[in-house]
Amino acid sequence: MATVESLATGQRSLGDTRIGYPLWPPLTSGCPETSSTEIAYPVDVDYDYDRIPDGPLTPDRFPALLPPLAAEGLGEGGTPLVELEPGVYLKDESRNPTWSHKDRLNRCTVSAAVGVGAPGVVVASSGNHGASAAAYAARNGLPCVVITGPAPAPQVVTFLRAYGAVVLPVPWERRWPVMRRIADRGGLHPVSSTTVTHTGHPFGPEGYKTIAYEIHQEIGTPTAVFLPTGYGELLYGVWKGFAELERLGLADRVPRMIACEPAAAAPLVEALRSGVPAARVDVGPTAAYSIVSQVSGYRGVLAVRSSGGRALAVDDGQLRSAQTELARSGLWVELSGAAGLAGLRGGGPLDGPVVCVTTSSGFKDPIGSSAPLPAMSGEWSDVSRQMKAAGIDV
Amino acid sequence: MATVESLATGQRSLGDTRIGYPLWPPLTSGCPETSSTEIAYPVDVDYDYDRIPDGPLTPDRFPALLPPLAAEGLGEGGTPLVELEPGVYLKDESRNPTWSHKDRLNRCTVSAAVGVGAPGVVVASSGNHGASAAAYAARNGLPCVVITGPAPAPQVVTFLRAYGAVVLPVPWERRWPVMRRIADRGGLHPVSSTTVTHTGHPFGPEGYKTIAYEIHQEIGTPTAVFLPTGYGELLYGVWKGFAELERLGLADRVPRMIACEPAAAAPLVEALRSGVPAARVDVGPTAAYSIVSQVSGYRGVLAVRSSGGRALAVDDGQLRSAQTELARSGLWVELSGAAGLAGLRGGGPLDGPVVCVTTSSGFKDPIGSSAPLPAMSGEWSDVSRQMKAAGIDV
């Protein structure tokens, strides 16, 4: 449990910011007053910023700007910022308890489940989100149901079941109805989105604000932050964290938020282009399974617009190049997790220090079929030949 | 590069501590004067402890007590201590750059390679050590050759090759001759052991000392530390770190070091039982591939004896129970990495705070064949039945 008290005061509609709600219960289906059958607006958490003491926002003080942390944690956050080259930093989120950024979110969403006394949590996920939710549920003694697609990869199933999650492979078209039913009638707390456009859990993006606090503590405010983007929760949370630092007088500006989506489906690019709060697009083939998304959410639009940022579409070739560049620098990230660097290399702004958030470990991708290993006798002539073939002269 | 200067002064034989050597070059084949064809003695790094300033040993000051860090790092260390239950802490080393404790070691060994101007590094490894060496070599622009067994698992090959390593699958009996030849004649710097009993790299265990510093900073000196043990480098490094804290007047004792070896081959248990500096044992079947070892090294004997500790053998059933217990608490560790908790649960000392070091991520194990997923229509009756079968009543 956190020793510093949360200063969260309530929830506010992002569809109409004049509309406020109490902090409890968390509105897991977005803002009821402004949402329609076409577009759902999320709610956001408000804080009593006037009560934040002066001085640097050190990690021991983060809980004041988070929802009440009723759930026990697993040591999430505090990830390193690794300098890739002068002025280009990587925020390596694979160093979290389940080796992705999702742990920061699920500390907050499972805290909401504990806070409302839910008998368990339910999540629709293709991997990282589900495993992270399952880990935090396990840590707090709650069952977790993960609704996957009809044929989840074996390593995803192993990962989810390790934490004791119940894995339900459901046909795609039944995914959201099942999710909503388990939440509405079963009473399990939903920690992923249940709405027509993405709203997600109101407490979720709050957990990502600490990424901004940590970056700021190490290097101040960068010029831009490049982020792998699916539904835009990470994007919004990091933006909100920087916006709070500015509001508290600890920073004089926010960085440009650069959302990096798979080109196979880039709903935020489309929403920004067409000027709508959220868009729905066709989904093409991509290996970036963790961030490919048919639909966006209004949070992404807010973060990009408010920061003077951009949304970029990166194709699988760019993702693979970025993934290889990172691994050859010592950091092996999931293909989806390389989207930030892919965006930077694809022509993002380069002036001043920039941060690429690398969200997850390379172990999250399916094991590819790599070139076969040579059959080796182990005789020296044999070893020497293999090394020469690899360019190492001995 | 570290900003605090290393206070390392030289190398000292662990076979006869009156025998000293200069710091450079690192003696990667152990102490030449005391080693024989039967037993090899490692060397240890000496420091000018009198020049360590008074006051707490905070992370910014760690480099003074490490070998010169000529190699760029990847943000290794600084891992969280997670409280499993009152008085039982887990030091989660899966939060390192390649998701195992080996990164602390390889920051130091690859620094040695950079320091001597080696054209590359070579390592014999079944997984974690090799991938970590490959990552640090990549980070520092050096090629890395990894000598594996004849049929490495696909996920290990993918992991190693991601960092650009050259993977040479060599028959078991040719492994050490090939390793020595690549080191001696090829000039590649060996970052794993090349000797008849284990000596390893003299700079390697130094990197593990920071685990002790970090634990001490958070909870003081625990009663005991339980560690997965293969060659005993982690065991020795953590012990040495605590011994240094005592020497510097920052702690009044060292914890009991409890080495936890797979029962299928427990050479340190045998060495301590028979009173020899290192033992060779038969190897039975075990899934703890990362720590099963035919031969031990003298460092393990020193750490256990000097701390009043013990070596325990844990079988695969105990390892699986500990792995499940950890995962159901939210931390999914490699089977080998659960050996510390397995040792504690098997009847280790329980008085006072104890720390179990969990060395690595569950992703490092081969993907097991788990129970098949149910075929689901996604109709509610179907979902409801599956959830009831899992004990969740909706």
PDB file of C-alpha atoms in Angstrom, chain A residues 73-78 80 82-85 92 94-99 134-136 138-139 143-145 148 150 152 154-155 157-159 161-171 173-174 178 181-182 185-188 324 327-333 360-364 366-368 370-380 383 386-387 390 392-394, chain B residues 73-78 80 82-85 92 94-99 134-136 138-139 143-145 148 150 152 154-155 157-159 161-171 173-174 178 181-182 185-188 324 326-333 360-364 367-368 370-380 383 386-387 390 392-394:
ATOM      1  CA  GLY A  73       2.119  -3.615  -6.290  1.00  0.00           C
ATOM      2  CA  LEU A  74       4.942  -5.656  -7.776  1.00  0.00           C
ATOM      3  CA  GLY A  75       7.622  -2.975  -7.972  1.00  0.00           C
ATOM      4  CA  GLU A  76       6.363  -1.536 -11.268  1.00  0.00           C
ATOM      5  CA  GLY A  77       7.969   1.545 -12.808  1.00  0.00           C
ATOM      6  CA  GLY A  78      11.365   3.032 -12.075  1.00  0.00           C
ATOM      7  CA  PRO A  80      15.889   3.045 -16.873  1.00  0.00           C
ATOM      8  CA  VAL A  82      19.109   4.339 -21.845  1.00  0.00           C
ATOM      9  CA  GLU A  83      20.957   6.696 -24.189  1.00  0.00           C
ATOM     10  CA  LEU A  84      20.961   5.170 -27.665  1.00  0.00           C
ATOM     11  CA  GLU A  85      22.934   8.011 -29.229  1.00  0.00           C
ATOM     12  CA  ASP A  92      12.820   0.694 -21.473  1.00  0.00           C
ATOM     13  CA  SER A  94      10.397  -4.140 -20.604  1.00  0.00           C
ATOM     14  CA  ARG A  95      11.854  -3.820 -17.087  1.00  0.00           C
ATOM     15  CA  ASN A  96       8.464  -4.036 -15.428  1.00  0.00           C
ATOM     16  CA  PRO A  97       7.084  -7.019 -13.449  1.00  0.00           C
ATOM     17  CA  THR A  98       5.529  -8.709 -16.501  1.00  0.00           C
ATOM     18  CA  TRP A  99       8.027  -7.066 -18.868  1.00  0.00           C
ATOM     19  CA  ALA A 134      -3.529 -11.535 -14.368  1.00  0.00           C
ATOM     20  CA  ALA A 135      -0.327 -10.840 -12.412  1.00  0.00           C
ATOM     21  CA  TYR A 136      -1.838  -7.965 -10.431  1.00  0.00           C
ATOM     22  CA  ALA A 138      -2.924 -12.861  -8.562  1.00  0.00           C
ATOM     23  CA  ARG A 139      -0.892 -10.560  -6.332  1.00  0.00           C
ATOM     24  CA  PRO A 143      -9.385 -14.422 -10.095  1.00  0.00           C
ATOM     25  CA  CYS A 144      -8.779 -13.088 -13.598  1.00  0.00           C
ATOM     26  CA  VAL A 145     -10.572 -14.013 -16.817  1.00  0.00           C
ATOM     27  CA  THR A 148      -8.389 -13.821 -26.140  1.00  0.00           C
ATOM     28  CA  PRO A 150      -9.947 -17.735 -31.044  1.00  0.00           C
ATOM     29  CA  PRO A 152      -3.924 -17.410 -29.092  1.00  0.00           C
ATOM     30  CA  PRO A 154       1.094 -21.001 -27.279  1.00  0.00           C
ATOM     31  CA  GLN A 155       3.574 -18.692 -25.550  1.00  0.00           C
ATOM     32  CA  VAL A 157      -1.341 -19.036 -23.225  1.00  0.00           C
ATOM     33  CA  THR A 158       1.626 -20.238 -21.145  1.00  0.00           C
ATOM     34  CA  PHE A 159       2.272 -16.665 -19.987  1.00  0.00           C
ATOM     35  CA  ARG A 161      -1.886 -19.370 -17.294  1.00  0.00           C
ATOM     36  CA  ALA A 162       1.306 -19.019 -15.273  1.00  0.00           C
ATOM     37  CA  TYR A 163      -0.479 -16.356 -13.246  1.00  0.00           C
ATOM     38  CA  GLY A 164      -3.513 -18.592 -12.829  1.00  0.00           C
ATOM     39  CA  ALA A 165      -5.694 -16.715 -15.325  1.00  0.00           C
ATOM     40  CA  VAL A 166      -8.706 -18.398 -16.895  1.00  0.00           C
ATOM     41  CA  VAL A 167      -8.140 -18.127 -20.646  1.00  0.00           C
ATOM     42  CA  LEU A 168     -11.291 -18.015 -22.791  1.00  0.00           C
ATOM     43  CA  PRO A 169     -10.644 -18.161 -26.553  1.00  0.00           C
ATOM     44  CA  VAL A 170     -13.685 -16.516 -28.062  1.00  0.00           C
ATOM     45  CA  PRO A 171     -14.536 -15.821 -31.728  1.00  0.00           C
ATOM     46  CA  GLU A 173     -17.270 -11.116 -33.116  1.00  0.00           C
ATOM     47  CA  ARG A 174     -18.254 -12.434 -29.677  1.00  0.00           C
ATOM     48  CA  VAL A 178     -18.809 -11.646 -23.725  1.00  0.00           C
ATOM     49  CA  ARG A 181     -21.715  -9.635 -20.024  1.00  0.00           C
ATOM     50  CA  ILE A 182     -19.034 -10.944 -17.663  1.00  0.00           C
ATOM     51  CA  ARG A 185     -23.918  -9.507 -15.003  1.00  0.00           C
ATOM     52  CA  GLY A 186     -21.009 -11.432 -13.526  1.00  0.00           C
ATOM     53  CA  GLY A 187     -19.749  -8.448 -11.585  1.00  0.00           C
ATOM     54  CA  LEU A 188     -16.115  -8.947 -12.552  1.00  0.00           C
ATOM     55  CA  THR A 324      17.005  -4.819 -35.234  1.00  0.00           C
ATOM     56  CA  ALA A 327      18.745  -5.332 -30.481  1.00  0.00           C
ATOM     57  CA  ARG A 328      22.110  -4.545 -32.060  1.00  0.00           C
ATOM     58  CA  SER A 329      22.422  -1.870 -29.389  1.00  0.00           C
ATOM     59  CA  GLY A 330      21.705  -4.424 -26.659  1.00  0.00           C
ATOM     60  CA  LEU A 331      17.949  -4.014 -26.168  1.00  0.00           C
ATOM     61  CA  TRP A 332      15.697  -6.682 -27.649  1.00  0.00           C
ATOM     62  CA  VAL A 333      12.156  -5.337 -27.764  1.00  0.00           C
ATOM     63  CA  SER A 360       7.922  -4.608 -24.107  1.00  0.00           C
ATOM     64  CA  SER A 361      10.377  -7.510 -24.339  1.00  0.00           C
ATOM     65  CA  GLY A 362      11.292  -9.408 -27.505  1.00  0.00           C
ATOM     66  CA  PHE A 363      10.074 -12.559 -25.802  1.00  0.00           C
ATOM     67  CA  LYS A 364       6.500 -11.391 -26.388  1.00  0.00           C
ATOM     68  CA  PRO A 366       6.107 -15.572 -31.486  1.00  0.00           C
ATOM     69  CA  ILE A 367       9.384 -17.458 -31.886  1.00  0.00           C
ATOM     70  CA  GLY A 368      10.212 -16.966 -35.531  1.00  0.00           C
ATOM     71  CA  SER A 370      15.407 -18.313 -37.972  1.00  0.00           C
ATOM     72  CA  ALA A 371      18.107 -19.651 -40.249  1.00  0.00           C
ATOM     73  CA  PRO A 372      18.989 -23.231 -39.268  1.00  0.00           C
ATOM     74  CA  LEU A 373      22.056 -23.758 -37.143  1.00  0.00           C
ATOM     75  CA  PRO A 374      25.006 -25.423 -38.822  1.00  0.00           C
ATOM     76  CA  ALA A 375      25.701 -29.066 -37.958  1.00  0.00           C
ATOM     77  CA  MET A 376      29.111 -28.899 -36.298  1.00  0.00           C
ATOM     78  CA  SER A 377      31.676 -31.521 -35.370  1.00  0.00           C
ATOM     79  CA  GLY A 378      33.434 -29.121 -33.056  1.00  0.00           C
ATOM     80  CA  GLU A 379      36.784 -29.718 -34.781  1.00  0.00           C
ATOM     81  CA  TRP A 380      38.827 -26.557 -35.083  1.00  0.00           C
ATOM     82  CA  VAL A 383      34.718 -23.809 -35.848  1.00  0.00           C
ATOM     83  CA  GLN A 386      31.865 -20.887 -39.136  1.00  0.00           C
ATOM     84  CA  MET A 387      33.510 -17.908 -37.484  1.00  0.00           C
ATOM     85  CA  ALA A 390      30.353 -14.661 -39.672  1.00  0.00           C
ATOM     86  CA  ILE A 392      35.281 -13.030 -37.339  1.00  0.00           C
ATOM     87  CA  ASP A 393      38.819 -13.874 -38.344  1.00  0.00           C
ATOM     88  CA  VAL A 394      40.651 -16.130 -35.867  1.00  0.00           C
TER      89      VAL A 394
ATOM     90  CA  GLY B  73      25.906  -0.173 -19.702  1.00  0.00           C
ATOM     91  CA  LEU B  74      22.256  -0.837 -20.412  1.00  0.00           C
ATOM     92  CA  GLY B  75      20.754   0.320 -17.125  1.00  0.00           C
ATOM     93  CA  GLU B  76      21.450  -2.952 -15.309  1.00  0.00           C
ATOM     94  CA  GLY B  77      20.681  -3.346 -11.603  1.00  0.00           C
ATOM     95  CA  GLY B  78      18.403  -1.245  -9.450  1.00  0.00           C
ATOM     96  CA  PRO B  80      12.999  -4.066  -6.922  1.00  0.00           C
ATOM     97  CA  VAL B  82       9.170  -7.327  -3.531  1.00  0.00           C
ATOM     98  CA  GLU B  83       7.702  -8.477  -0.226  1.00  0.00           C
ATOM     99  CA  LEU B  84       6.142 -11.923  -0.741  1.00  0.00           C
ATOM    100  CA  GLU B  85       4.936 -12.240   2.846  1.00  0.00           C
ATOM    101  CA  ASP B  92      13.575  -9.749  -8.784  1.00  0.00           C
ATOM    102  CA  SER B  94      14.258 -10.503 -14.163  1.00  0.00           C
ATOM    103  CA  ARG B  95      14.084  -6.697 -14.350  1.00  0.00           C
ATOM    104  CA  ASN B  96      17.503  -6.416 -15.953  1.00  0.00           C
ATOM    105  CA  PRO B  97      18.230  -5.517 -19.605  1.00  0.00           C
ATOM    106  CA  THR B  98      18.150  -9.126 -20.819  1.00  0.00           C
ATOM    107  CA  TRP B  99      15.830 -10.188 -17.990  1.00  0.00           C
ATOM    108  CA  ALA B 134      25.815 -10.791 -26.549  1.00  0.00           C
ATOM    109  CA  ALA B 135      23.774  -7.753 -25.509  1.00  0.00           C
ATOM    110  CA  TYR B 136      26.712  -6.037 -23.789  1.00  0.00           C
ATOM    111  CA  ALA B 138      26.464  -5.419 -29.111  1.00  0.00           C
ATOM    112  CA  ARG B 139      26.118  -2.308 -26.986  1.00  0.00           C
ATOM    113  CA  PRO B 143      31.222  -9.365 -31.989  1.00  0.00           C
ATOM    114  CA  CYS B 144      30.164 -12.180 -29.679  1.00  0.00           C
ATOM    115  CA  VAL B 145      30.514 -15.921 -30.221  1.00  0.00           C
ATOM    116  CA  THR B 148      25.974 -23.728 -27.013  1.00  0.00           C
ATOM    117  CA  PRO B 150      24.555 -29.383 -29.787  1.00  0.00           C
ATOM    118  CA  PRO B 152      19.880 -25.386 -28.283  1.00  0.00           C
ATOM    119  CA  PRO B 154      14.636 -22.459 -30.628  1.00  0.00           C
ATOM    120  CA  GLN B 155      13.762 -19.643 -28.227  1.00  0.00           C
ATOM    121  CA  VAL B 157      18.680 -19.298 -30.568  1.00  0.00           C
ATOM    122  CA  THR B 158      16.211 -16.509 -31.370  1.00  0.00           C
ATOM    123  CA  PHE B 159      17.240 -14.670 -28.188  1.00  0.00           C
ATOM    124  CA  ARG B 161      20.745 -14.080 -32.566  1.00  0.00           C
ATOM    125  CA  ALA B 162      18.596 -11.019 -31.849  1.00  0.00           C
ATOM    126  CA  TYR B 163      21.705  -9.376 -30.423  1.00  0.00           C
ATOM    127  CA  GLY B 164      23.735 -10.408 -33.454  1.00  0.00           C
ATOM    128  CA  ALA B 165      25.629 -13.205 -31.703  1.00  0.00           C
ATOM    129  CA  VAL B 166      27.270 -15.973 -33.713  1.00  0.00           C
ATOM    130  CA  VAL B 167      25.783 -19.198 -32.331  1.00  0.00           C
ATOM    131  CA  LEU B 168      28.009 -22.278 -32.576  1.00  0.00           C
ATOM    132  CA  PRO B 169      26.303 -25.527 -31.557  1.00  0.00           C
ATOM    133  CA  VAL B 170      29.171 -27.767 -30.506  1.00  0.00           C
ATOM    134  CA  PRO B 171      29.115 -31.349 -29.153  1.00  0.00           C
ATOM    135  CA  GLU B 173      32.834 -32.901 -25.223  1.00  0.00           C
ATOM    136  CA  ARG B 174      34.236 -30.279 -27.615  1.00  0.00           C
ATOM    137  CA  VAL B 178      36.697 -24.893 -28.571  1.00  0.00           C
ATOM    138  CA  ARG B 181      41.052 -22.207 -28.506  1.00  0.00           C
ATOM    139  CA  ILE B 182      38.884 -19.255 -29.558  1.00  0.00           C
ATOM    140  CA  ARG B 185      44.503 -18.328 -30.306  1.00  0.00           C
ATOM    141  CA  GLY B 186      41.655 -16.232 -31.631  1.00  0.00           C
ATOM    142  CA  GLY B 187      42.158 -13.536 -29.029  1.00  0.00           C
ATOM    143  CA  LEU B 188      38.446 -13.198 -28.200  1.00  0.00           C
ATOM    144  CA  THR B 324       3.961 -21.782  -9.133  1.00  0.00           C
ATOM    145  CA  LEU B 326       5.756 -17.083  -7.228  1.00  0.00           C
ATOM    146  CA  ALA B 327       3.574 -16.847 -10.340  1.00  0.00           C
ATOM    147  CA  ARG B 328       0.424 -17.004  -8.242  1.00  0.00           C
ATOM    148  CA  SER B 329       1.855 -14.035  -6.367  1.00  0.00           C
ATOM    149  CA  GLY B 330       2.361 -12.137  -9.641  1.00  0.00           C
ATOM    150  CA  LEU B 331       5.996 -12.955 -10.467  1.00  0.00           C
ATOM    151  CA  TRP B 332       6.627 -15.531 -13.188  1.00  0.00           C
ATOM    152  CA  VAL B 333      10.224 -16.679 -12.923  1.00  0.00           C
ATOM    153  CA  SER B 360      15.301 -14.690 -14.402  1.00  0.00           C
ATOM    154  CA  SER B 361      12.005 -14.469 -16.322  1.00  0.00           C
ATOM    155  CA  GLY B 362       9.618 -17.352 -16.995  1.00  0.00           C
ATOM    156  CA  PHE B 363      10.077 -16.668 -20.684  1.00  0.00           C
ATOM    157  CA  LYS B 364      13.509 -18.309 -20.477  1.00  0.00           C
ATOM    158  CA  ILE B 367       7.223 -23.290 -23.830  1.00  0.00           C
ATOM    159  CA  GLY B 368       5.604 -26.276 -22.185  1.00  0.00           C
ATOM    160  CA  SER B 370      -0.211 -26.890 -21.302  1.00  0.00           C
ATOM    161  CA  ALA B 371      -3.740 -28.234 -21.188  1.00  0.00           C
ATOM    162  CA  PRO B 372      -5.524 -27.550 -24.489  1.00  0.00           C
ATOM    163  CA  LEU B 373      -7.826 -24.575 -24.669  1.00  0.00           C
ATOM    164  CA  PRO B 374     -11.533 -25.319 -24.916  1.00  0.00           C
ATOM    165  CA  ALA B 375     -13.197 -24.816 -28.302  1.00  0.00           C
ATOM    166  CA  MET B 376     -15.684 -22.051 -27.622  1.00  0.00           C
ATOM    167  CA  SER B 377     -18.627 -20.691 -29.547  1.00  0.00           C
ATOM    168  CA  GLY B 378     -18.705 -17.557 -27.424  1.00  0.00           C
ATOM    169  CA  GLU B 379     -22.388 -18.082 -26.566  1.00  0.00           C
ATOM    170  CA  TRP B 380     -23.161 -17.160 -22.992  1.00  0.00           C
ATOM    171  CA  VAL B 383     -18.745 -18.904 -21.433  1.00  0.00           C
ATOM    172  CA  GLN B 386     -16.097 -22.500 -18.702  1.00  0.00           C
ATOM    173  CA  MET B 387     -16.032 -19.959 -15.925  1.00  0.00           C
ATOM    174  CA  ALA B 390     -12.692 -22.599 -13.267  1.00  0.00           C
ATOM    175  CA  ILE B 392     -15.829 -18.469 -10.944  1.00  0.00           C
ATOM    176  CA  ASP B 393     -19.565 -18.276 -10.432  1.00  0.00           C
ATOM    177  CA  VAL B 394     -21.275 -15.691 -12.660  1.00  0.00           C
TER     178      VAL B 394
END
